[in-house]
Short mmCIF file of C-alpha atoms in Angstrom, two decimals:
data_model
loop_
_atom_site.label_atom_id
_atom_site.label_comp_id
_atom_site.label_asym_id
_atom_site.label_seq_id
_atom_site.Cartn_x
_atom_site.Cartn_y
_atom_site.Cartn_z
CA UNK A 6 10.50 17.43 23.14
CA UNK A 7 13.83 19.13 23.04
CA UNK A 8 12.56 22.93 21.00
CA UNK A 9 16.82 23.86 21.47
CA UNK A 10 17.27 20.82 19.57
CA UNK A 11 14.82 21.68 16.91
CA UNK A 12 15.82 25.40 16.97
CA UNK A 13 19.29 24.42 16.28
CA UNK A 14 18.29 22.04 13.17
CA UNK A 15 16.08 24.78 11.69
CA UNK A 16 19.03 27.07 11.69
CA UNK A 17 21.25 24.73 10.28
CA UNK A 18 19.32 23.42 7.93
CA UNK A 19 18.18 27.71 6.68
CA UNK A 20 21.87 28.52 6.41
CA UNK A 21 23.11 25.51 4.64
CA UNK A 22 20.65 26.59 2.08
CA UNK A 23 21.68 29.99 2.24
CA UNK A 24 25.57 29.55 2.33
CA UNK A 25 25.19 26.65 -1.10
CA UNK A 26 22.53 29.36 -2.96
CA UNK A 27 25.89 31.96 -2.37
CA UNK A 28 27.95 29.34 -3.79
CA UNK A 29 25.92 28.51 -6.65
CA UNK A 30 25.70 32.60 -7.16
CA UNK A 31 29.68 32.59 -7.29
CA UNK A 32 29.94 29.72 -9.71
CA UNK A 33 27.15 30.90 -12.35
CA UNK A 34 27.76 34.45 -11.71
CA UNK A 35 23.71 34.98 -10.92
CA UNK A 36 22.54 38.34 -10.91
CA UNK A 37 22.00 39.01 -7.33
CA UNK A 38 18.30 39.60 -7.42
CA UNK A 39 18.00 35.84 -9.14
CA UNK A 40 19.75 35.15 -6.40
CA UNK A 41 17.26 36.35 -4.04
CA UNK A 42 14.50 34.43 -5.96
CA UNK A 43 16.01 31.48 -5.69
CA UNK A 44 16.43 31.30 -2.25
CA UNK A 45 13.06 32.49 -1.88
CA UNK A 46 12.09 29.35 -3.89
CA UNK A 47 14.35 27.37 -1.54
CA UNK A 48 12.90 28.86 1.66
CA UNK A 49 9.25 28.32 0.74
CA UNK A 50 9.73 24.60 -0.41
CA UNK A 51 11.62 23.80 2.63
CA UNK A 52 8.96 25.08 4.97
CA UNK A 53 6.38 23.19 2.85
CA UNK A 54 8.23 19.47 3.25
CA UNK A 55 9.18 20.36 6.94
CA UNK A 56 5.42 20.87 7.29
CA UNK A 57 4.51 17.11 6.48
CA UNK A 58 5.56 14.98 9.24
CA UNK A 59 7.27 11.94 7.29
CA UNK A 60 9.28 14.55 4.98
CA UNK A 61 10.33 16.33 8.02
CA UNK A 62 11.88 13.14 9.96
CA UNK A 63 14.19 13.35 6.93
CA UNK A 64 15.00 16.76 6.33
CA UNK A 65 15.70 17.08 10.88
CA UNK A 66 17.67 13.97 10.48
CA UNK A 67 21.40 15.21 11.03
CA UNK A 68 22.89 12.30 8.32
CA UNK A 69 21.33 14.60 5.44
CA UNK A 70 22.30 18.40 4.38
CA UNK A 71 19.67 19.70 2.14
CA UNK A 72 21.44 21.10 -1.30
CA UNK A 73 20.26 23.32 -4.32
CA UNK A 74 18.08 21.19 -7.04
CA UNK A 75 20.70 23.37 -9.80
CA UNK A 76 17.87 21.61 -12.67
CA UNK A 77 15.36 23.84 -11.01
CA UNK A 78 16.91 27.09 -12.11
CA UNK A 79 15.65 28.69 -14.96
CA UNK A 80 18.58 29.78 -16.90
CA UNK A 81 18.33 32.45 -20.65
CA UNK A 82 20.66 29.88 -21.96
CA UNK A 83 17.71 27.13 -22.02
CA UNK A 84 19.93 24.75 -20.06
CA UNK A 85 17.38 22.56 -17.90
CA UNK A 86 14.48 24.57 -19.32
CA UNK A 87 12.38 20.65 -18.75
CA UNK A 88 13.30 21.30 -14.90
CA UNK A 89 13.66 24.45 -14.27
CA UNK A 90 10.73 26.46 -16.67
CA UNK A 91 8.28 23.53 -18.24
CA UNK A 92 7.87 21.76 -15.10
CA UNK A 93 8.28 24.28 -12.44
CA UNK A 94 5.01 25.11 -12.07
CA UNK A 95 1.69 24.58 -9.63
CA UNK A 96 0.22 22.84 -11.94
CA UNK A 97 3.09 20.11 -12.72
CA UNK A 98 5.69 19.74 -9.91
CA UNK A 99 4.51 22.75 -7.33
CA UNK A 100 7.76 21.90 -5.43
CA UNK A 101 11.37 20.01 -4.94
CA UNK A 102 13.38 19.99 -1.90
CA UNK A 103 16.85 17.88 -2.27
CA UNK A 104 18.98 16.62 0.48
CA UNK A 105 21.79 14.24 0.44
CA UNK A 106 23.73 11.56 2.81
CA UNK A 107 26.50 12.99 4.47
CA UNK A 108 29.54 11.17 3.44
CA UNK A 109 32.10 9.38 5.82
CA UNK A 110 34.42 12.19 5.60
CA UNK A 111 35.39 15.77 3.85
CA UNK A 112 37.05 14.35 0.35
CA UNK A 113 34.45 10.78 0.35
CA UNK A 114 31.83 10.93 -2.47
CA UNK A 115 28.20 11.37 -1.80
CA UNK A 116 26.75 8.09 -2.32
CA UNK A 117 22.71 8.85 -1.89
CA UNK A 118 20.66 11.90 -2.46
CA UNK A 119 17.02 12.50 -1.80
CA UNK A 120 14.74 14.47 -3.39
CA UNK A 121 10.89 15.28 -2.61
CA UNK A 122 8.66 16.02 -5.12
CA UNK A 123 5.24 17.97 -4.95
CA UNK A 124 3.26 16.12 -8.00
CA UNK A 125 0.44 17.79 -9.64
CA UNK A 126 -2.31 16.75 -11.86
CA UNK A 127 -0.75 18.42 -15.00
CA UNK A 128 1.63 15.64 -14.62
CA UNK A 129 -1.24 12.95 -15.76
CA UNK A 130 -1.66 10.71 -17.79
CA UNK A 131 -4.53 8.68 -16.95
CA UNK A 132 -6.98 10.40 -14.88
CA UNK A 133 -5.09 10.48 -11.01
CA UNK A 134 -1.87 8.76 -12.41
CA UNK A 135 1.31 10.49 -13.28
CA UNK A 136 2.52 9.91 -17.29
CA UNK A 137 4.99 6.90 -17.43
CA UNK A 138 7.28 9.20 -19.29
CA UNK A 139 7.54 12.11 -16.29
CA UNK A 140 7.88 8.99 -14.25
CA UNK A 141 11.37 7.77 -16.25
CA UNK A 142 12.54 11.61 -16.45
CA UNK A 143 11.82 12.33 -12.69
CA UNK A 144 14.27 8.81 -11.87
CA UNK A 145 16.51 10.26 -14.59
CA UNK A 146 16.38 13.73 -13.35
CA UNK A 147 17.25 12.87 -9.50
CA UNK A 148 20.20 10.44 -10.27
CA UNK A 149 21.33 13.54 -12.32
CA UNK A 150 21.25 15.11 -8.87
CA UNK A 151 23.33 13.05 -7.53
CA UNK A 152 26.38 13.70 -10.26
CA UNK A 153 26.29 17.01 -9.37
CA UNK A 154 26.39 17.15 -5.98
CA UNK A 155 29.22 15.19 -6.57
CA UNK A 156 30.86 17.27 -9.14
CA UNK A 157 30.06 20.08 -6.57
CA UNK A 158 32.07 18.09 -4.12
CA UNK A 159 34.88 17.25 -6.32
CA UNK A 160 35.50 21.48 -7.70
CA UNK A 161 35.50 22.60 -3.43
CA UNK A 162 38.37 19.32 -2.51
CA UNK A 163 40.26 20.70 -5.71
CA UNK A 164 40.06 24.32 -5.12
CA UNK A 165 41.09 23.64 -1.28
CA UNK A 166 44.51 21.46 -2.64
CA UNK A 167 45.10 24.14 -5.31
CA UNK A 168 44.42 21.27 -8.06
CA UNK A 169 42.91 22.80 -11.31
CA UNK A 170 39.01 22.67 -11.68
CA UNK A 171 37.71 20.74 -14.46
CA UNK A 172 33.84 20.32 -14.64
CA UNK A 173 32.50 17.70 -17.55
CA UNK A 174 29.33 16.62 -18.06
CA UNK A 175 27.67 13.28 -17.58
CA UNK A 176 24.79 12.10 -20.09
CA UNK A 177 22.69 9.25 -20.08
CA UNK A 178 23.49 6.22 -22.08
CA UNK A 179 21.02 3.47 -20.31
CA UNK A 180 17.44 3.57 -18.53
CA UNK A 181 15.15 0.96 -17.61
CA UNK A 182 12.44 1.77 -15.30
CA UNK A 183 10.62 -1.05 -13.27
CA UNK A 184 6.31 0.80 -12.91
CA UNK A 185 5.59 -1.06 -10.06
CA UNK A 186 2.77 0.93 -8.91
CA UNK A 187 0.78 3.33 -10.53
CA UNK A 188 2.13 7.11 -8.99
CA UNK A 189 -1.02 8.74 -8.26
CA UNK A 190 -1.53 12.68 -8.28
CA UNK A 191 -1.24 14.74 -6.65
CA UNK A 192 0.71 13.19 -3.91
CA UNK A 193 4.73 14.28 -2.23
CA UNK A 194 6.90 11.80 -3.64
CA UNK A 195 10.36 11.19 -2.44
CA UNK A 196 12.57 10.24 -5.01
CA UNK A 197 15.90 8.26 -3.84
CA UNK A 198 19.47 8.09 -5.86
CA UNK A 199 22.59 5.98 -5.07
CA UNK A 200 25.79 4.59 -7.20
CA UNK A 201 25.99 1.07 -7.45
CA UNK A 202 29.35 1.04 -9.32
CA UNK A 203 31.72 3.07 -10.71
CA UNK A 204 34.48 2.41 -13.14
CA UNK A 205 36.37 5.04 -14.94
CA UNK A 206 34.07 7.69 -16.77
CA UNK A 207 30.83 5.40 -15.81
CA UNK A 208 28.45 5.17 -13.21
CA UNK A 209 26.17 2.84 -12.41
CA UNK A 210 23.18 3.77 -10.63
CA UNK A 211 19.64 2.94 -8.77
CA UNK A 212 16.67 4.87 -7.82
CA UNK A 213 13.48 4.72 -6.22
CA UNK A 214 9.92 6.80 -6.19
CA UNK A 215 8.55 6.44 -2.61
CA UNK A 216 4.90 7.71 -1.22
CA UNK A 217 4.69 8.36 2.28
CA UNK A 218 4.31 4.80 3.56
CA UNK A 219 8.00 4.36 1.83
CA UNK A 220 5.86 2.07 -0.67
CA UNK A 221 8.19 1.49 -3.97
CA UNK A 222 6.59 2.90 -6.96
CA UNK A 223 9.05 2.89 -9.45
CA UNK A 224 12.33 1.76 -9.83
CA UNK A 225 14.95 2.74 -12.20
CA UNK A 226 18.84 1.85 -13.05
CA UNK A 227 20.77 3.17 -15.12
CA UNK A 228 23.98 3.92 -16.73
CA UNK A 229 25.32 7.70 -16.96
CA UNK A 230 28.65 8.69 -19.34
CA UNK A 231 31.22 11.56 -18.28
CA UNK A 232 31.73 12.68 -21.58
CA UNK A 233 34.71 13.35 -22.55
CA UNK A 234 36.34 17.37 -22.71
CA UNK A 235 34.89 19.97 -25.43
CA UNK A 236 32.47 16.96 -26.40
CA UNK A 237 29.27 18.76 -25.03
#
């Protein structure tokens, strides 16, 4: 085994978290002790996935950059209070670790994120078995991700060609979820996000819940809506 090799990941992968929790700090003007927190939060739930073998191969694997879950924050103005307070807890979802596909070049969109998930009992519905409804908001939640990473992605090529920044927000118009096995607790789930099509102010896309044996769970597709400006 190469350890340089590994070194050199592990210090990649601790500043990209570090230099995107700065970034998030600039954009949301966090306090800078919340900014501490959160990459506290960010620190301990990457050393947690890196410590199970088949989350690891994906986090070391140098086609992914792992990037802020922004849901996860707890923000005073309630904003992703589901996410970031109710369900942010060792009892629910202990931990979340996103990463997503590095794109073909610097402007490209991001076509697939990743997300693991640590799934707790509180989560239940039937005794073992994660609610159906957490099941639908975890898909929704994750192809949410992936919009923002995007929108992330879109403010940084603007700001760098001096174009003005306008952020809008996407909402959910259509969701159908496929149960195609029953998502026991607690388990690490990775939860997978992609665009299938895009046209104008929609977007088309697919996800997946995975256990460790990459066994489908759930599958979800669904239709998001960049609404229009002042709107929400």
């Amino acid at each position: 085994m190469d350890t340089n090799k590994g070194s050199e990941i592990e210090h990649h992968t601790f500043f990209s978290l570090y230099n995107t929790l700065a970034v998030l700090q600039y954009h949301s003007r966090l306090r800078p002790f919340v900014l501490c927190s959160l990459y506290i939060m960010a620190d301990y739930d990457l050393t947690l996935f890196q410590s199970i073998p088949w989350c690891a191969s994906i986090i070391n694997d140098p086609g992914y950059v792992t990037t802020p879950t922004n849901s996860r924050i707890s923000k005073e103005s309630t904003e992703d209070a589901l996410f970031g307070d109710i369900l942010k807890t060792d009892k629910t979802i202990s931990a979340c670790l996103s990463l997503y596909k590095k794109p073909a070049d610097s402007t490209a969109s991001i076509e697939e994120v990743t997300t693991f998930l640590a799934l707790e009992p509180g989560l239940n519905g039937y005794l073992h078995i994660c609610h159906g409804g957490i099941v639908a908001t975890i898909l929704d939640e994750v192809m949410g991700v992936l919009l923002s990473v995007n929108k992330d992605r879109e403010t940084e090529v603007a700001r760098s060609t001096g174009k003005p920044v306008e952020r809008m927000a996407e909402v959910t118009a259509e969701l159908t979820v496929k149960y195609l096995k029953p998502v026991a607790t607690p388990q690490n789930v990775r939860v997978k996000a992609w665009f299938s099509k895009t046209e104008g102010r929609k977007f088309w896309i697919q996800g997946t819940i995975e256990d460790e044996s990459s066994a489908i769970l759930a599958r979800g597709e669904a239709i998001f809506i960049r609404m229009r400006k002042g709107m929400l």
